[in-house]
PDB file of C-alpha atoms in Angstrom:
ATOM      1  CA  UNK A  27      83.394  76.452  79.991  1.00 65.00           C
ATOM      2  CA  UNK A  28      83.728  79.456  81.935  1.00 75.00           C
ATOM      3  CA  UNK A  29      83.259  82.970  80.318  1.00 82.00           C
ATOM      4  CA  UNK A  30      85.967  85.530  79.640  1.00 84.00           C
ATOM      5  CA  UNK A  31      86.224  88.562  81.388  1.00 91.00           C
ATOM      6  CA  UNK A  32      85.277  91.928  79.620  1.00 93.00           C
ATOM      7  CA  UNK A  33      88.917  92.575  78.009  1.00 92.00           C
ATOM      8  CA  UNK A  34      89.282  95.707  80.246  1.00 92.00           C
ATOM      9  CA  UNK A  35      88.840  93.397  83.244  1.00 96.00           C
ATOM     10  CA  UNK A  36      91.161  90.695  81.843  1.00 97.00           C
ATOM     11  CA  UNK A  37      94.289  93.430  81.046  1.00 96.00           C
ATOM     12  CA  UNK A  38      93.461  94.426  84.602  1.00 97.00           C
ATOM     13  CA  UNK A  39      94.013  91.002  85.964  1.00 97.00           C
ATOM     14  CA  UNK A  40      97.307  90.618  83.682  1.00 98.00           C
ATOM     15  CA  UNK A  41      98.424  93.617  85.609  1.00 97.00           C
ATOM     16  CA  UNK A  42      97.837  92.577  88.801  1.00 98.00           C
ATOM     17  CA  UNK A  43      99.586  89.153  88.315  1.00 98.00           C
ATOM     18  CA  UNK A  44     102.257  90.721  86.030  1.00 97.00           C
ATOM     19  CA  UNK A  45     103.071  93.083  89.258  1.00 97.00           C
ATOM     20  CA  UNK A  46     103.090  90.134  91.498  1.00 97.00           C
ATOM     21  CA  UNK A  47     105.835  87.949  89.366  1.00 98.00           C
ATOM     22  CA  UNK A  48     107.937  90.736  88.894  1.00 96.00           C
ATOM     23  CA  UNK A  49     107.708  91.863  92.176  1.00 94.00           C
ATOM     24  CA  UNK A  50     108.650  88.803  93.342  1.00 95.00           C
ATOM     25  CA  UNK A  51     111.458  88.102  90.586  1.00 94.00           C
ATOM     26  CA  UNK A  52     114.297  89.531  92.960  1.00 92.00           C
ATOM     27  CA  UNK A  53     113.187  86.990  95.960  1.00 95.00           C
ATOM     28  CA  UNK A  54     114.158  84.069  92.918  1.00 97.00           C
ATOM     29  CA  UNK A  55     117.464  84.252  93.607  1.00 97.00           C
ATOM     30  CA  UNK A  56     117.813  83.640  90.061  1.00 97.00           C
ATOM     31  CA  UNK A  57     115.653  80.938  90.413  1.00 97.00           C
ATOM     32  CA  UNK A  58     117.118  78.737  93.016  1.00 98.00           C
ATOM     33  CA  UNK A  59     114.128  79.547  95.745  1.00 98.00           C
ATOM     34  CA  UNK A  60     111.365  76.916  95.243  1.00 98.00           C
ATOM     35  CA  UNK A  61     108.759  79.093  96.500  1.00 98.00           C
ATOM     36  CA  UNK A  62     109.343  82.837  94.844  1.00 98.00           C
ATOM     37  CA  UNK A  63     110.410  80.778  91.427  1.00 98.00           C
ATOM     38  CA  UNK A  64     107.078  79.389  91.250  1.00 98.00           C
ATOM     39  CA  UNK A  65     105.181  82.464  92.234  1.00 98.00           C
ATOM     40  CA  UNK A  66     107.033  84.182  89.575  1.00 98.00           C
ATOM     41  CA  UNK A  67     106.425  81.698  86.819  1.00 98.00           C
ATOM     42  CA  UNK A  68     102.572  81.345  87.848  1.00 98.00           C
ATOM     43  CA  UNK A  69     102.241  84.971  87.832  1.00 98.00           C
ATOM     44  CA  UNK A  70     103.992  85.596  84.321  1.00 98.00           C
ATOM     45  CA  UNK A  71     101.483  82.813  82.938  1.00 98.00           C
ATOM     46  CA  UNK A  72      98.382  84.126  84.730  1.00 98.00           C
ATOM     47  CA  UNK A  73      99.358  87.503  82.877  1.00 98.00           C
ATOM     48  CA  UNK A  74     100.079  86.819  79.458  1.00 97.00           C
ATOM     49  CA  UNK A  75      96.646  84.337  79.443  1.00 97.00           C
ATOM     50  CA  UNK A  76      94.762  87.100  80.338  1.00 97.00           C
ATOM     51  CA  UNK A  77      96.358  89.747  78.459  1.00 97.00           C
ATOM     52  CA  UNK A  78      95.573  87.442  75.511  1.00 96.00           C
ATOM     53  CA  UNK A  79      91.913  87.532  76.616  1.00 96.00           C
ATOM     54  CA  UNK A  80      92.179  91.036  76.520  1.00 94.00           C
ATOM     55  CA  UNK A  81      93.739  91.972  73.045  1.00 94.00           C
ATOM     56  CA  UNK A  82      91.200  89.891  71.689  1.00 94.00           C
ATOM     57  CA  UNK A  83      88.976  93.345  71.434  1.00 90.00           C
ATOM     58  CA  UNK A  84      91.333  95.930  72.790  1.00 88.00           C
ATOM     59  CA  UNK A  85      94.281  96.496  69.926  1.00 87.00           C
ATOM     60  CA  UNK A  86      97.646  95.200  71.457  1.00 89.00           C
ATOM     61  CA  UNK A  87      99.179  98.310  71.205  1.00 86.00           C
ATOM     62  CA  UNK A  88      96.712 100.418  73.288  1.00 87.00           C
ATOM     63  CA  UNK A  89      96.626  97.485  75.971  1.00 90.00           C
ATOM     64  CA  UNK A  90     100.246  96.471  75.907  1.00 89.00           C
ATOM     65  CA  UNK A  91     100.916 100.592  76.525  1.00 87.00           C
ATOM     66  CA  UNK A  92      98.373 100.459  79.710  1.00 89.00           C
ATOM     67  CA  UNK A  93     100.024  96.852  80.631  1.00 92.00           C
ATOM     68  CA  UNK A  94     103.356  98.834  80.579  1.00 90.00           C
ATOM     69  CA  UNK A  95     102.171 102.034  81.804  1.00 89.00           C
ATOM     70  CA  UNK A  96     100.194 101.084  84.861  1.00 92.00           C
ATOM     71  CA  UNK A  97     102.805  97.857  85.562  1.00 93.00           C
ATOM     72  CA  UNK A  98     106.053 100.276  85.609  1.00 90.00           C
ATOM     73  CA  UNK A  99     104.211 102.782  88.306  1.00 90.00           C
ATOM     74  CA  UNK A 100     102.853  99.709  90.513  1.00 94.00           C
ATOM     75  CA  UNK A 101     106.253  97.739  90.616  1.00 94.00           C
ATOM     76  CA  UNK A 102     107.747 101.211  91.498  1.00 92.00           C
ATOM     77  CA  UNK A 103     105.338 101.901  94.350  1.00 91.00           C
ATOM     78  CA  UNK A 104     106.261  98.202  95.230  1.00 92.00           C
ATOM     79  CA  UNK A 105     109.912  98.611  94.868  1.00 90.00           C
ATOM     80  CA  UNK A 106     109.748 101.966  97.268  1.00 88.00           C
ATOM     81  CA  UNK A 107     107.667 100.654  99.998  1.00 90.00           C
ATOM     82  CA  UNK A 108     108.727  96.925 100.249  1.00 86.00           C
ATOM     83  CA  UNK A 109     112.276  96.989  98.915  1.00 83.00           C
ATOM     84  CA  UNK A 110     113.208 100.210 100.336  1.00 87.00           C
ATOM     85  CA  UNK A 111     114.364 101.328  96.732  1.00 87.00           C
ATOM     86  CA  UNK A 112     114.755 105.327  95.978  1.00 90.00           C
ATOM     87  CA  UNK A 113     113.421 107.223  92.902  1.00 89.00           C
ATOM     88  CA  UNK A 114     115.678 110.222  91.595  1.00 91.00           C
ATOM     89  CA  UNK A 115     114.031 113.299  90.393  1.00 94.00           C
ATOM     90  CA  UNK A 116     113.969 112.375  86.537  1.00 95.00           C
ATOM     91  CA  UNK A 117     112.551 108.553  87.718  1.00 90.00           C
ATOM     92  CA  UNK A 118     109.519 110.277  89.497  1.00 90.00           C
ATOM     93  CA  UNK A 119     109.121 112.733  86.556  1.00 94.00           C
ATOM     94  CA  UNK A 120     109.172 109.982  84.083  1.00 92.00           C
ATOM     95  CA  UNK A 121     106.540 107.771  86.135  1.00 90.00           C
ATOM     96  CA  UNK A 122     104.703 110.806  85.945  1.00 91.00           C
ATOM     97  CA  UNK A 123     104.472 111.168  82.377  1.00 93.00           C
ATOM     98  CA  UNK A 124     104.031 107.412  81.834  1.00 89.00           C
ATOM     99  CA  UNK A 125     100.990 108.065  84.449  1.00 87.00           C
ATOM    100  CA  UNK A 126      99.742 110.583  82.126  1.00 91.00           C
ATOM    101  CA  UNK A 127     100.006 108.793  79.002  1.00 88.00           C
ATOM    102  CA  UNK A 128      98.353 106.169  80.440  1.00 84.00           C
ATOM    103  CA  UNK A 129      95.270 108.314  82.125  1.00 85.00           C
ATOM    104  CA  UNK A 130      95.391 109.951  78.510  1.00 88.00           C
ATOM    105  CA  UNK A 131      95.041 106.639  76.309  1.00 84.00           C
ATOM    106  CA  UNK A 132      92.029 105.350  78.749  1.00 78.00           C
ATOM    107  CA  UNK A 133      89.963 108.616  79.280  1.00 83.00           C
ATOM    108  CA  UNK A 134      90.755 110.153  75.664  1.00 85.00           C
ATOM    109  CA  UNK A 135      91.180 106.865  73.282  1.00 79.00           C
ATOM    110  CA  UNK A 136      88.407 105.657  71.063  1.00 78.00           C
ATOM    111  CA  UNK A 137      90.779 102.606  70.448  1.00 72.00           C
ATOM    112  CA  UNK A 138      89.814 101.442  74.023  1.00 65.00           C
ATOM    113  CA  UNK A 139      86.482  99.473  75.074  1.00 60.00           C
ATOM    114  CA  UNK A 140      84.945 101.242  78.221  1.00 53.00           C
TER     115      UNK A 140
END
């Protein structure tokens, strides 16, 4: 059996694939393209296994709000540069602060495992 990632490593994966799936959710169709349906659905799954690996030692609420956190500002980024999608002012400023509350749980946190 192969070993699970250190939980910080695992959420980090989850993030990565979450990113990926939703990324790729408009390019479904609503699920009638083969190909973007199934990168989707394998993504989603990748994610939520290891995100389960992960709240195994990091509480769910701390790694659910860096899941959320760090997955809202990537699928923006994503959304700007590959789907040509615009940000208002109060979008960016609200990134911003979810950036921050997300740099504050994983610097400041003693519910986190470095």
């Amino acid at each position: 059996m192969i070993a699970a990632p250190p939980p910080m490593i695992a959420l980090a994966i989850a993030i990565v694939c979450e990113v990926i799936a939703t990324s790729t959710l408009p390019k479904t169709e609503q699920f009638s393209q083969p190909l973007p349906t199934i990168i989707t659905l394998v993504g989603y799954g990748i994610a939520f296994f290891f995100l389960s690996v992960a709240v195994k030692t990091v509480s769910i609420g701390v790694a659910y709000a860096i899941w959320c956190g760090a997955g809202i500002i990537l699928v923006a980024l994503i959304s700007w540069l590959w789907h040509g999608q615009q940000l208002d002012t109060a979008a960016v400023l609200g990134i911003t602060l979810i950036m921050a509350g997300t740099i504050v749980i994983n610097v400041f946190s003693k519910s986190v495992s470095h």
